[in-house]
JSON list of C-alpha atoms in Angstrom, two decimals:
[
{"chain": "A", "resi": 1, "resn": "UNK", "atom": "CA", "xyz": [0.00, 0.00, 0.00]},
{"chain": "A", "resi": 2, "resn": "UNK", "atom": "CA", "xyz": [1.35, 3.42, -0.96]},
{"chain": "A", "resi": 3, "resn": "UNK", "atom": "CA", "xyz": [0.87, 6.12, 1.66]},
{"chain": "A", "resi": 4, "resn": "UNK", "atom": "CA", "xyz": [0.76, 9.65, 0.35]},
{"chain": "A", "resi": 5, "resn": "UNK", "atom": "CA", "xyz": [2.54, 12.06, 2.66]},
{"chain": "A", "resi": 6, "resn": "UNK", "atom": "CA", "xyz": [1.16, 15.54, 2.24]},
{"chain": "A", "resi": 7, "resn": "UNK", "atom": "CA", "xyz": [3.34, 18.54, 3.10]},
{"chain": "A", "resi": 8, "resn": "UNK", "atom": "CA", "xyz": [2.45, 20.43, 6.25]},
{"chain": "A", "resi": 9, "resn": "UNK", "atom": "CA", "xyz": [0.80, 23.71, 5.35]},
{"chain": "A", "resi": 10, "resn": "UNK", "atom": "CA", "xyz": [2.35, 26.78, 6.91]},
{"chain": "A", "resi": 11, "resn": "UNK", "atom": "CA", "xyz": [0.33, 29.90, 7.64]},
{"chain": "A", "resi": 12, "resn": "UNK", "atom": "CA", "xyz": [2.77, 32.53, 6.37]},
{"chain": "A", "resi": 13, "resn": "UNK", "atom": "CA", "xyz": [1.37, 35.52, 8.23]},
{"chain": "A", "resi": 14, "resn": "UNK", "atom": "CA", "xyz": [0.95, 33.63, 11.49]},
{"chain": "A", "resi": 15, "resn": "UNK", "atom": "CA", "xyz": [4.57, 32.45, 11.44]},
{"chain": "A", "resi": 16, "resn": "UNK", "atom": "CA", "xyz": [5.85, 35.86, 10.34]},
{"chain": "A", "resi": 17, "resn": "UNK", "atom": "CA", "xyz": [3.94, 37.48, 13.21]},
{"chain": "A", "resi": 18, "resn": "UNK", "atom": "CA", "xyz": [5.53, 35.11, 15.71]},
{"chain": "A", "resi": 19, "resn": "UNK", "atom": "CA", "xyz": [8.99, 35.78, 14.26]},
{"chain": "A", "resi": 20, "resn": "UNK", "atom": "CA", "xyz": [8.36, 39.54, 14.26]},
{"chain": "A", "resi": 21, "resn": "UNK", "atom": "CA", "xyz": [7.20, 39.53, 17.89]},
{"chain": "A", "resi": 22, "resn": "UNK", "atom": "CA", "xyz": [10.18, 37.39, 18.91]},
{"chain": "A", "resi": 23, "resn": "UNK", "atom": "CA", "xyz": [12.47, 39.88, 17.16]},
{"chain": "A", "resi": 24, "resn": "UNK", "atom": "CA", "xyz": [10.95, 42.64, 19.29]},
{"chain": "A", "resi": 25, "resn": "UNK", "atom": "CA", "xyz": [11.65, 40.50, 22.37]},
{"chain": "A", "resi": 26, "resn": "UNK", "atom": "CA", "xyz": [15.30, 40.20, 21.31]},
{"chain": "A", "resi": 27, "resn": "UNK", "atom": "CA", "xyz": [15.51, 43.96, 20.95]},
{"chain": "A", "resi": 28, "resn": "UNK", "atom": "CA", "xyz": [14.35, 44.39, 24.53]},
{"chain": "A", "resi": 29, "resn": "UNK", "atom": "CA", "xyz": [10.64, 44.93, 23.89]},
{"chain": "A", "resi": 30, "resn": "UNK", "atom": "CA", "xyz": [8.68, 47.93, 22.64]},
{"chain": "A", "resi": 31, "resn": "UNK", "atom": "CA", "xyz": [9.51, 49.88, 25.78]},
{"chain": "A", "resi": 32, "resn": "UNK", "atom": "CA", "xyz": [13.23, 49.59, 25.08]},
{"chain": "A", "resi": 33, "resn": "UNK", "atom": "CA", "xyz": [12.74, 50.57, 21.44]},
{"chain": "A", "resi": 34, "resn": "UNK", "atom": "CA", "xyz": [10.76, 53.63, 22.53]},
{"chain": "A", "resi": 35, "resn": "UNK", "atom": "CA", "xyz": [13.43, 54.49, 25.11]},
{"chain": "A", "resi": 36, "resn": "UNK", "atom": "CA", "xyz": [16.12, 54.52, 22.42]},
{"chain": "A", "resi": 37, "resn": "UNK", "atom": "CA", "xyz": [13.75, 56.18, 19.91]},
{"chain": "A", "resi": 38, "resn": "UNK", "atom": "CA", "xyz": [14.13, 53.27, 17.51]},
{"chain": "A", "resi": 39, "resn": "UNK", "atom": "CA", "xyz": [10.47, 52.43, 16.89]},
{"chain": "A", "resi": 40, "resn": "UNK", "atom": "CA", "xyz": [11.15, 53.27, 13.23]},
{"chain": "A", "resi": 41, "resn": "UNK", "atom": "CA", "xyz": [12.94, 49.90, 13.09]},
{"chain": "A", "resi": 42, "resn": "UNK", "atom": "CA", "xyz": [9.62, 48.03, 13.21]},
{"chain": "A", "resi": 43, "resn": "UNK", "atom": "CA", "xyz": [8.84, 48.14, 9.45]},
{"chain": "A", "resi": 44, "resn": "UNK", "atom": "CA", "xyz": [12.36, 46.88, 8.69]},
{"chain": "A", "resi": 45, "resn": "UNK", "atom": "CA", "xyz": [11.93, 44.02, 11.17]},
{"chain": "A", "resi": 46, "resn": "UNK", "atom": "CA", "xyz": [8.55, 43.11, 9.69]},
{"chain": "A", "resi": 47, "resn": "UNK", "atom": "CA", "xyz": [9.92, 42.98, 6.15]},
{"chain": "A", "resi": 48, "resn": "UNK", "atom": "CA", "xyz": [12.98, 41.01, 7.27]},
{"chain": "A", "resi": 49, "resn": "UNK", "atom": "CA", "xyz": [10.70, 38.52, 9.05]},
{"chain": "A", "resi": 50, "resn": "UNK", "atom": "CA", "xyz": [8.79, 37.95, 5.82]},
{"chain": "A", "resi": 51, "resn": "UNK", "atom": "CA", "xyz": [12.05, 37.48, 3.90]},
{"chain": "A", "resi": 52, "resn": "UNK", "atom": "CA", "xyz": [13.39, 34.88, 6.33]},
{"chain": "A", "resi": 53, "resn": "UNK", "atom": "CA", "xyz": [10.13, 32.91, 6.49]},
{"chain": "A", "resi": 54, "resn": "UNK", "atom": "CA", "xyz": [9.73, 32.87, 2.70]},
{"chain": "A", "resi": 55, "resn": "UNK", "atom": "CA", "xyz": [13.30, 31.60, 2.29]},
{"chain": "A", "resi": 56, "resn": "UNK", "atom": "CA", "xyz": [13.37, 29.07, 5.14]},
{"chain": "A", "resi": 57, "resn": "UNK", "atom": "CA", "xyz": [9.83, 27.68, 4.89]},
{"chain": "A", "resi": 58, "resn": "UNK", "atom": "CA", "xyz": [9.14, 27.96, 1.17]},
{"chain": "A", "resi": 59, "resn": "UNK", "atom": "CA", "xyz": [12.65, 28.06, -0.36]},
{"chain": "A", "resi": 60, "resn": "UNK", "atom": "CA", "xyz": [11.74, 31.12, -2.41]},
{"chain": "A", "resi": 61, "resn": "UNK", "atom": "CA", "xyz": [14.44, 32.71, -4.56]},
{"chain": "A", "resi": 62, "resn": "UNK", "atom": "CA", "xyz": [15.72, 36.23, -3.97]},
{"chain": "A", "resi": 63, "resn": "UNK", "atom": "CA", "xyz": [13.75, 37.44, -7.00]},
{"chain": "A", "resi": 64, "resn": "UNK", "atom": "CA", "xyz": [10.52, 35.82, -5.79]},
{"chain": "A", "resi": 65, "resn": "UNK", "atom": "CA", "xyz": [10.93, 37.20, -2.27]},
{"chain": "A", "resi": 66, "resn": "UNK", "atom": "CA", "xyz": [11.69, 40.69, -3.59]},
{"chain": "A", "resi": 67, "resn": "UNK", "atom": "CA", "xyz": [8.46, 40.65, -5.58]},
{"chain": "A", "resi": 68, "resn": "UNK", "atom": "CA", "xyz": [6.37, 39.23, -2.72]},
{"chain": "A", "resi": 69, "resn": "UNK", "atom": "CA", "xyz": [7.67, 41.63, -0.05]},
{"chain": "A", "resi": 70, "resn": "UNK", "atom": "CA", "xyz": [8.17, 44.72, -2.23]},
{"chain": "A", "resi": 71, "resn": "UNK", "atom": "CA", "xyz": [11.93, 45.03, -1.78]},
{"chain": "A", "resi": 72, "resn": "UNK", "atom": "CA", "xyz": [14.86, 45.20, -4.17]},
{"chain": "A", "resi": 73, "resn": "UNK", "atom": "CA", "xyz": [16.75, 41.98, -4.82]},
{"chain": "A", "resi": 74, "resn": "UNK", "atom": "CA", "xyz": [19.84, 43.53, -3.24]},
{"chain": "A", "resi": 75, "resn": "UNK", "atom": "CA", "xyz": [17.97, 44.34, -0.03]},
{"chain": "A", "resi": 76, "resn": "UNK", "atom": "CA", "xyz": [16.67, 40.77, 0.14]},
{"chain": "A", "resi": 77, "resn": "UNK", "atom": "CA", "xyz": [20.20, 39.49, -0.40]},
{"chain": "A", "resi": 78, "resn": "UNK", "atom": "CA", "xyz": [21.52, 41.72, 2.40]},
{"chain": "A", "resi": 79, "resn": "UNK", "atom": "CA", "xyz": [18.86, 40.40, 4.78]},
{"chain": "A", "resi": 80, "resn": "UNK", "atom": "CA", "xyz": [19.63, 36.78, 3.91]},
{"chain": "A", "resi": 81, "resn": "UNK", "atom": "CA", "xyz": [23.36, 37.32, 4.35]},
{"chain": "A", "resi": 82, "resn": "UNK", "atom": "CA", "xyz": [23.06, 39.13, 7.69]},
{"chain": "A", "resi": 83, "resn": "UNK", "atom": "CA", "xyz": [25.01, 37.73, 10.64]},
{"chain": "A", "resi": 84, "resn": "UNK", "atom": "CA", "xyz": [22.65, 36.99, 13.61]},
{"chain": "A", "resi": 85, "resn": "UNK", "atom": "CA", "xyz": [25.41, 36.96, 16.24]},
{"chain": "A", "resi": 86, "resn": "UNK", "atom": "CA", "xyz": [26.90, 40.25, 15.06]},
{"chain": "A", "resi": 87, "resn": "UNK", "atom": "CA", "xyz": [23.45, 41.81, 14.96]},
{"chain": "A", "resi": 88, "resn": "UNK", "atom": "CA", "xyz": [22.72, 40.70, 18.52]},
{"chain": "A", "resi": 89, "resn": "UNK", "atom": "CA", "xyz": [26.07, 42.03, 19.73]},
{"chain": "A", "resi": 90, "resn": "UNK", "atom": "CA", "xyz": [25.31, 45.45, 18.26]},
{"chain": "A", "resi": 91, "resn": "UNK", "atom": "CA", "xyz": [21.86, 45.46, 19.82]},
{"chain": "A", "resi": 92, "resn": "UNK", "atom": "CA", "xyz": [23.33, 44.65, 23.23]},
{"chain": "A", "resi": 93, "resn": "UNK", "atom": "CA", "xyz": [25.58, 47.70, 22.88]},
{"chain": "A", "resi": 94, "resn": "UNK", "atom": "CA", "xyz": [22.87, 49.95, 21.52]},
{"chain": "A", "resi": 95, "resn": "UNK", "atom": "CA", "xyz": [23.37, 52.70, 24.10]},
{"chain": "A", "resi": 96, "resn": "UNK", "atom": "CA", "xyz": [26.94, 53.19, 22.89]},
{"chain": "A", "resi": 97, "resn": "UNK", "atom": "CA", "xyz": [25.93, 54.00, 19.31]},
{"chain": "A", "resi": 98, "resn": "UNK", "atom": "CA", "xyz": [25.49, 57.46, 17.84]},
{"chain": "A", "resi": 99, "resn": "UNK", "atom": "CA", "xyz": [22.24, 58.54, 16.20]},
{"chain": "A", "resi": 100, "resn": "UNK", "atom": "CA", "xyz": [23.75, 58.00, 12.73]},
{"chain": "A", "resi": 101, "resn": "UNK", "atom": "CA", "xyz": [25.07, 54.57, 13.69]},
{"chain": "A", "resi": 102, "resn": "UNK", "atom": "CA", "xyz": [21.61, 53.59, 14.95]},
{"chain": "A", "resi": 103, "resn": "UNK", "atom": "CA", "xyz": [20.11, 54.61, 11.61]},
{"chain": "A", "resi": 104, "resn": "UNK", "atom": "CA", "xyz": [22.60, 52.41, 9.76]},
{"chain": "A", "resi": 105, "resn": "UNK", "atom": "CA", "xyz": [22.06, 49.64, 12.26]},
{"chain": "A", "resi": 106, "resn": "UNK", "atom": "CA", "xyz": [18.37, 49.48, 11.38]},
{"chain": "A", "resi": 107, "resn": "UNK", "atom": "CA", "xyz": [19.20, 48.85, 7.74]},
{"chain": "A", "resi": 108, "resn": "UNK", "atom": "CA", "xyz": [21.92, 46.23, 8.26]},
{"chain": "A", "resi": 109, "resn": "UNK", "atom": "CA", "xyz": [20.74, 44.44, 11.39]},
{"chain": "A", "resi": 110, "resn": "UNK", "atom": "CA", "xyz": [17.05, 43.65, 10.83]},
{"chain": "A", "resi": 111, "resn": "UNK", "atom": "CA", "xyz": [17.97, 40.55, 8.83]},
{"chain": "A", "resi": 112, "resn": "UNK", "atom": "CA", "xyz": [20.24, 39.18, 11.54]},
{"chain": "A", "resi": 113, "resn": "UNK", "atom": "CA", "xyz": [17.67, 39.72, 14.29]},
{"chain": "A", "resi": 114, "resn": "UNK", "atom": "CA", "xyz": [14.90, 38.18, 12.16]},
{"chain": "A", "resi": 115, "resn": "UNK", "atom": "CA", "xyz": [17.11, 35.14, 11.48]},
{"chain": "A", "resi": 116, "resn": "UNK", "atom": "CA", "xyz": [17.76, 34.66, 15.17]},
{"chain": "A", "resi": 117, "resn": "UNK", "atom": "CA", "xyz": [14.07, 35.19, 16.02]},
{"chain": "A", "resi": 118, "resn": "UNK", "atom": "CA", "xyz": [13.04, 32.60, 13.41]},
{"chain": "A", "resi": 119, "resn": "UNK", "atom": "CA", "xyz": [15.52, 30.06, 14.84]},
{"chain": "A", "resi": 120, "resn": "UNK", "atom": "CA", "xyz": [14.23, 30.57, 18.39]},
{"chain": "A", "resi": 121, "resn": "UNK", "atom": "CA", "xyz": [10.57, 30.30, 17.34]},
{"chain": "A", "resi": 122, "resn": "UNK", "atom": "CA", "xyz": [11.26, 27.08, 15.43]},
{"chain": "A", "resi": 123, "resn": "UNK", "atom": "CA", "xyz": [13.01, 25.73, 18.55]},
{"chain": "A", "resi": 124, "resn": "UNK", "atom": "CA", "xyz": [9.86, 26.46, 20.55]},
{"chain": "A", "resi": 125, "resn": "UNK", "atom": "CA", "xyz": [10.83, 29.70, 22.23]},
{"chain": "A", "resi": 126, "resn": "UNK", "atom": "CA", "xyz": [7.69, 31.72, 21.62]},
{"chain": "A", "resi": 127, "resn": "UNK", "atom": "CA", "xyz": [7.39, 35.51, 22.01]},
{"chain": "A", "resi": 128, "resn": "UNK", "atom": "CA", "xyz": [6.50, 36.60, 25.55]},
{"chain": "A", "resi": 129, "resn": "UNK", "atom": "CA", "xyz": [3.35, 38.30, 24.34]},
{"chain": "A", "resi": 130, "resn": "UNK", "atom": "CA", "xyz": [2.20, 35.05, 22.67]},
{"chain": "A", "resi": 131, "resn": "UNK", "atom": "CA", "xyz": [2.07, 33.24, 26.00]},
{"chain": "A", "resi": 132, "resn": "UNK", "atom": "CA", "xyz": [0.41, 36.24, 27.67]},
{"chain": "A", "resi": 133, "resn": "UNK", "atom": "CA", "xyz": [-2.21, 36.34, 24.91]},
{"chain": "A", "resi": 134, "resn": "UNK", "atom": "CA", "xyz": [-3.06, 32.65, 25.39]},
{"chain": "A", "resi": 135, "resn": "UNK", "atom": "CA", "xyz": [-3.39, 33.24, 29.12]},
{"chain": "A", "resi": 136, "resn": "UNK", "atom": "CA", "xyz": [-5.62, 36.30, 28.59]},
{"chain": "A", "resi": 137, "resn": "UNK", "atom": "CA", "xyz": [-7.91, 34.44, 26.16]},
{"chain": "A", "resi": 138, "resn": "UNK", "atom": "CA", "xyz": [-8.28, 31.55, 28.61]},
{"chain": "A", "resi": 139, "resn": "UNK", "atom": "CA", "xyz": [-9.19, 33.99, 31.38]},
{"chain": "A", "resi": 140, "resn": "UNK", "atom": "CA", "xyz": [-11.63, 36.02, 29.25]},
{"chain": "A", "resi": 141, "resn": "UNK", "atom": "CA", "xyz": [-13.39, 32.88, 28.02]},
{"chain": "A", "resi": 142, "resn": "UNK", "atom": "CA", "xyz": [-13.67, 31.72, 31.63]},
{"chain": "A", "resi": 143, "resn": "UNK", "atom": "CA", "xyz": [-11.75, 28.49, 31.14]},
{"chain": "A", "resi": 144, "resn": "UNK", "atom": "CA", "xyz": [-10.26, 28.16, 34.65]},
{"chain": "A", "resi": 145, "resn": "UNK", "atom": "CA", "xyz": [-8.24, 25.01, 33.96]},
{"chain": "A", "resi": 146, "resn": "UNK", "atom": "CA", "xyz": [-6.64, 26.55, 30.85]},
{"chain": "A", "resi": 147, "resn": "UNK", "atom": "CA", "xyz": [-5.74, 29.72, 32.74]},
{"chain": "A", "resi": 148, "resn": "UNK", "atom": "CA", "xyz": [-4.21, 27.76, 35.62]},
{"chain": "A", "resi": 149, "resn": "UNK", "atom": "CA", "xyz": [-2.39, 25.42, 33.24]},
{"chain": "A", "resi": 150, "resn": "UNK", "atom": "CA", "xyz": [-0.80, 28.28, 31.31]},
{"chain": "A", "resi": 151, "resn": "UNK", "atom": "CA", "xyz": [0.33, 29.92, 34.54]},
{"chain": "A", "resi": 152, "resn": "UNK", "atom": "CA", "xyz": [1.92, 26.67, 35.71]},
{"chain": "A", "resi": 153, "resn": "UNK", "atom": "CA", "xyz": [3.86, 26.05, 32.48]},
{"chain": "A", "resi": 154, "resn": "UNK", "atom": "CA", "xyz": [5.17, 29.61, 32.19]},
{"chain": "A", "resi": 155, "resn": "UNK", "atom": "CA", "xyz": [8.87, 29.46, 31.36]},
{"chain": "A", "resi": 156, "resn": "UNK", "atom": "CA", "xyz": [8.65, 26.01, 29.78]},
{"chain": "A", "resi": 157, "resn": "UNK", "atom": "CA", "xyz": [10.92, 25.58, 26.78]},
{"chain": "A", "resi": 158, "resn": "UNK", "atom": "CA", "xyz": [9.01, 24.40, 23.72]},
{"chain": "A", "resi": 159, "resn": "UNK", "atom": "CA", "xyz": [8.69, 22.14, 21.84]},
{"chain": "A", "resi": 160, "resn": "UNK", "atom": "CA", "xyz": [7.95, 19.64, 24.60]},
{"chain": "A", "resi": 161, "resn": "UNK", "atom": "CA", "xyz": [8.75, 16.10, 23.51]},
{"chain": "A", "resi": 162, "resn": "UNK", "atom": "CA", "xyz": [7.36, 14.03, 26.37]},
{"chain": "A", "resi": 163, "resn": "UNK", "atom": "CA", "xyz": [4.81, 14.30, 29.20]},
{"chain": "A", "resi": 164, "resn": "UNK", "atom": "CA", "xyz": [7.60, 14.07, 31.78]},
{"chain": "A", "resi": 165, "resn": "UNK", "atom": "CA", "xyz": [8.49, 17.70, 30.99]},
{"chain": "A", "resi": 166, "resn": "UNK", "atom": "CA", "xyz": [4.98, 18.86, 31.99]},
{"chain": "A", "resi": 167, "resn": "UNK", "atom": "CA", "xyz": [3.62, 16.48, 34.61]},
{"chain": "A", "resi": 168, "resn": "UNK", "atom": "CA", "xyz": [5.34, 18.01, 37.64]},
{"chain": "A", "resi": 169, "resn": "UNK", "atom": "CA", "xyz": [4.45, 21.57, 36.61]},
{"chain": "A", "resi": 170, "resn": "UNK", "atom": "CA", "xyz": [0.74, 20.89, 36.14]},
{"chain": "A", "resi": 171, "resn": "UNK", "atom": "CA", "xyz": [0.35, 18.78, 39.27]},
{"chain": "A", "resi": 172, "resn": "UNK", "atom": "CA", "xyz": [-2.75, 19.84, 41.20]},
{"chain": "A", "resi": 173, "resn": "UNK", "atom": "CA", "xyz": [-4.59, 21.31, 38.22]},
{"chain": "A", "resi": 174, "resn": "UNK", "atom": "CA", "xyz": [-7.93, 19.63, 37.49]},
{"chain": "A", "resi": 175, "resn": "UNK", "atom": "CA", "xyz": [-9.16, 19.55, 33.89]},
{"chain": "A", "resi": 176, "resn": "UNK", "atom": "CA", "xyz": [-12.88, 18.74, 33.60]},
{"chain": "A", "resi": 177, "resn": "UNK", "atom": "CA", "xyz": [-12.65, 16.30, 36.51]},
{"chain": "A", "resi": 178, "resn": "UNK", "atom": "CA", "xyz": [-9.34, 14.73, 35.40]},
{"chain": "A", "resi": 179, "resn": "UNK", "atom": "CA", "xyz": [-5.93, 15.30, 36.97]},
{"chain": "A", "resi": 180, "resn": "UNK", "atom": "CA", "xyz": [-3.83, 17.37, 34.59]},
{"chain": "A", "resi": 181, "resn": "UNK", "atom": "CA", "xyz": [-0.86, 14.99, 35.03]},
{"chain": "A", "resi": 182, "resn": "UNK", "atom": "CA", "xyz": [-2.96, 12.14, 33.60]},
{"chain": "A", "resi": 183, "resn": "UNK", "atom": "CA", "xyz": [-4.26, 14.27, 30.73]},
{"chain": "A", "resi": 184, "resn": "UNK", "atom": "CA", "xyz": [-0.86, 15.51, 29.55]},
{"chain": "A", "resi": 185, "resn": "UNK", "atom": "CA", "xyz": [0.37, 11.93, 29.64]},
{"chain": "A", "resi": 186, "resn": "UNK", "atom": "CA", "xyz": [-2.21, 10.89, 27.05]},
{"chain": "A", "resi": 187, "resn": "UNK", "atom": "CA", "xyz": [-1.95, 13.67, 24.47]},
{"chain": "A", "resi": 188, "resn": "UNK", "atom": "CA", "xyz": [0.17, 13.50, 21.32]},
{"chain": "A", "resi": 189, "resn": "UNK", "atom": "CA", "xyz": [3.75, 14.77, 21.35]},
{"chain": "A", "resi": 190, "resn": "UNK", "atom": "CA", "xyz": [5.70, 16.83, 20.51]},
{"chain": "A", "resi": 191, "resn": "UNK", "atom": "CA", "xyz": [3.80, 19.91, 21.68]},
{"chain": "A", "resi": 192, "resn": "UNK", "atom": "CA", "xyz": [4.92, 22.94, 19.71]},
{"chain": "A", "resi": 193, "resn": "UNK", "atom": "CA", "xyz": [3.78, 25.79, 21.98]},
{"chain": "A", "resi": 194, "resn": "UNK", "atom": "CA", "xyz": [1.21, 26.71, 24.70]},
{"chain": "A", "resi": 195, "resn": "UNK", "atom": "CA", "xyz": [-1.61, 27.11, 22.16]},
{"chain": "A", "resi": 196, "resn": "UNK", "atom": "CA", "xyz": [-0.83, 23.67, 20.74]},
{"chain": "A", "resi": 197, "resn": "UNK", "atom": "CA", "xyz": [-0.96, 22.20, 24.25]},
{"chain": "A", "resi": 198, "resn": "UNK", "atom": "CA", "xyz": [-4.45, 23.61, 24.86]},
{"chain": "A", "resi": 199, "resn": "UNK", "atom": "CA", "xyz": [-5.59, 22.39, 21.45]},
{"chain": "A", "resi": 200, "resn": "UNK", "atom": "CA", "xyz": [-4.37, 18.84, 22.07]},
{"chain": "A", "resi": 201, "resn": "UNK", "atom": "CA", "xyz": [-5.91, 18.72, 25.54]},
{"chain": "A", "resi": 202, "resn": "UNK", "atom": "CA", "xyz": [-9.26, 19.82, 24.08]},
{"chain": "A", "resi": 203, "resn": "UNK", "atom": "CA", "xyz": [-9.00, 17.12, 21.41]},
{"chain": "A", "resi": 204, "resn": "UNK", "atom": "CA", "xyz": [-8.31, 14.51, 24.07]},
{"chain": "A", "resi": 205, "resn": "UNK", "atom": "CA", "xyz": [-11.28, 15.69, 26.15]},
{"chain": "A", "resi": 206, "resn": "UNK", "atom": "CA", "xyz": [-13.51, 15.53, 23.07]},
{"chain": "A", "resi": 207, "resn": "UNK", "atom": "CA", "xyz": [-12.38, 11.95, 22.40]},
{"chain": "A", "resi": 208, "resn": "UNK", "atom": "CA", "xyz": [-13.30, 11.15, 26.00]},
{"chain": "A", "resi": 209, "resn": "UNK", "atom": "CA", "xyz": [-16.78, 12.59, 25.40]},
{"chain": "A", "resi": 210, "resn": "UNK", "atom": "CA", "xyz": [-16.13, 15.63, 27.59]},
{"chain": "A", "resi": 211, "resn": "UNK", "atom": "CA", "xyz": [-17.09, 19.06, 26.27]}
]
């Protein structure tokens, strides 16, 4: 029997948003950008995030990316060739730069930061605001177990590859009458991020006939 393996579809904008938000985290957050008057970097970071995702996830050529994002081919090439470690070093020494150097830094460093942000997101290190958003939604929708669960797993490094990484943290949380330790032991792994964890728990509950 021949099994057809279909490629996993990637939501471009969703992934770009996560990469963009992680890039802001790496820069110290919006507060830090405002403090150094570098909020004008945000469009450059957004475009660089698109460039990196199109190259890494879809293997687009420089010409294709330039057309999709609205950049010149040379700008795309500069983003793709940027050095993440050098970019991070410059960011960490931001206060030492002159106004002119900061302007140049925006142009030459967005690619490096976006590359690093993409790598961290793919390794499961989600943007801080992403976790906070999941927690807020759980609270607003009055899903007590989800809210408690997200609070307990705060700081967990994703992806999580086995229940052993979660069981101790969620101990004491009750999910629809079930101990959370037992529930996380029965869901499918790996778990990519907090939202994926909630999704898989809900699927498991549905299979158990619990709404």
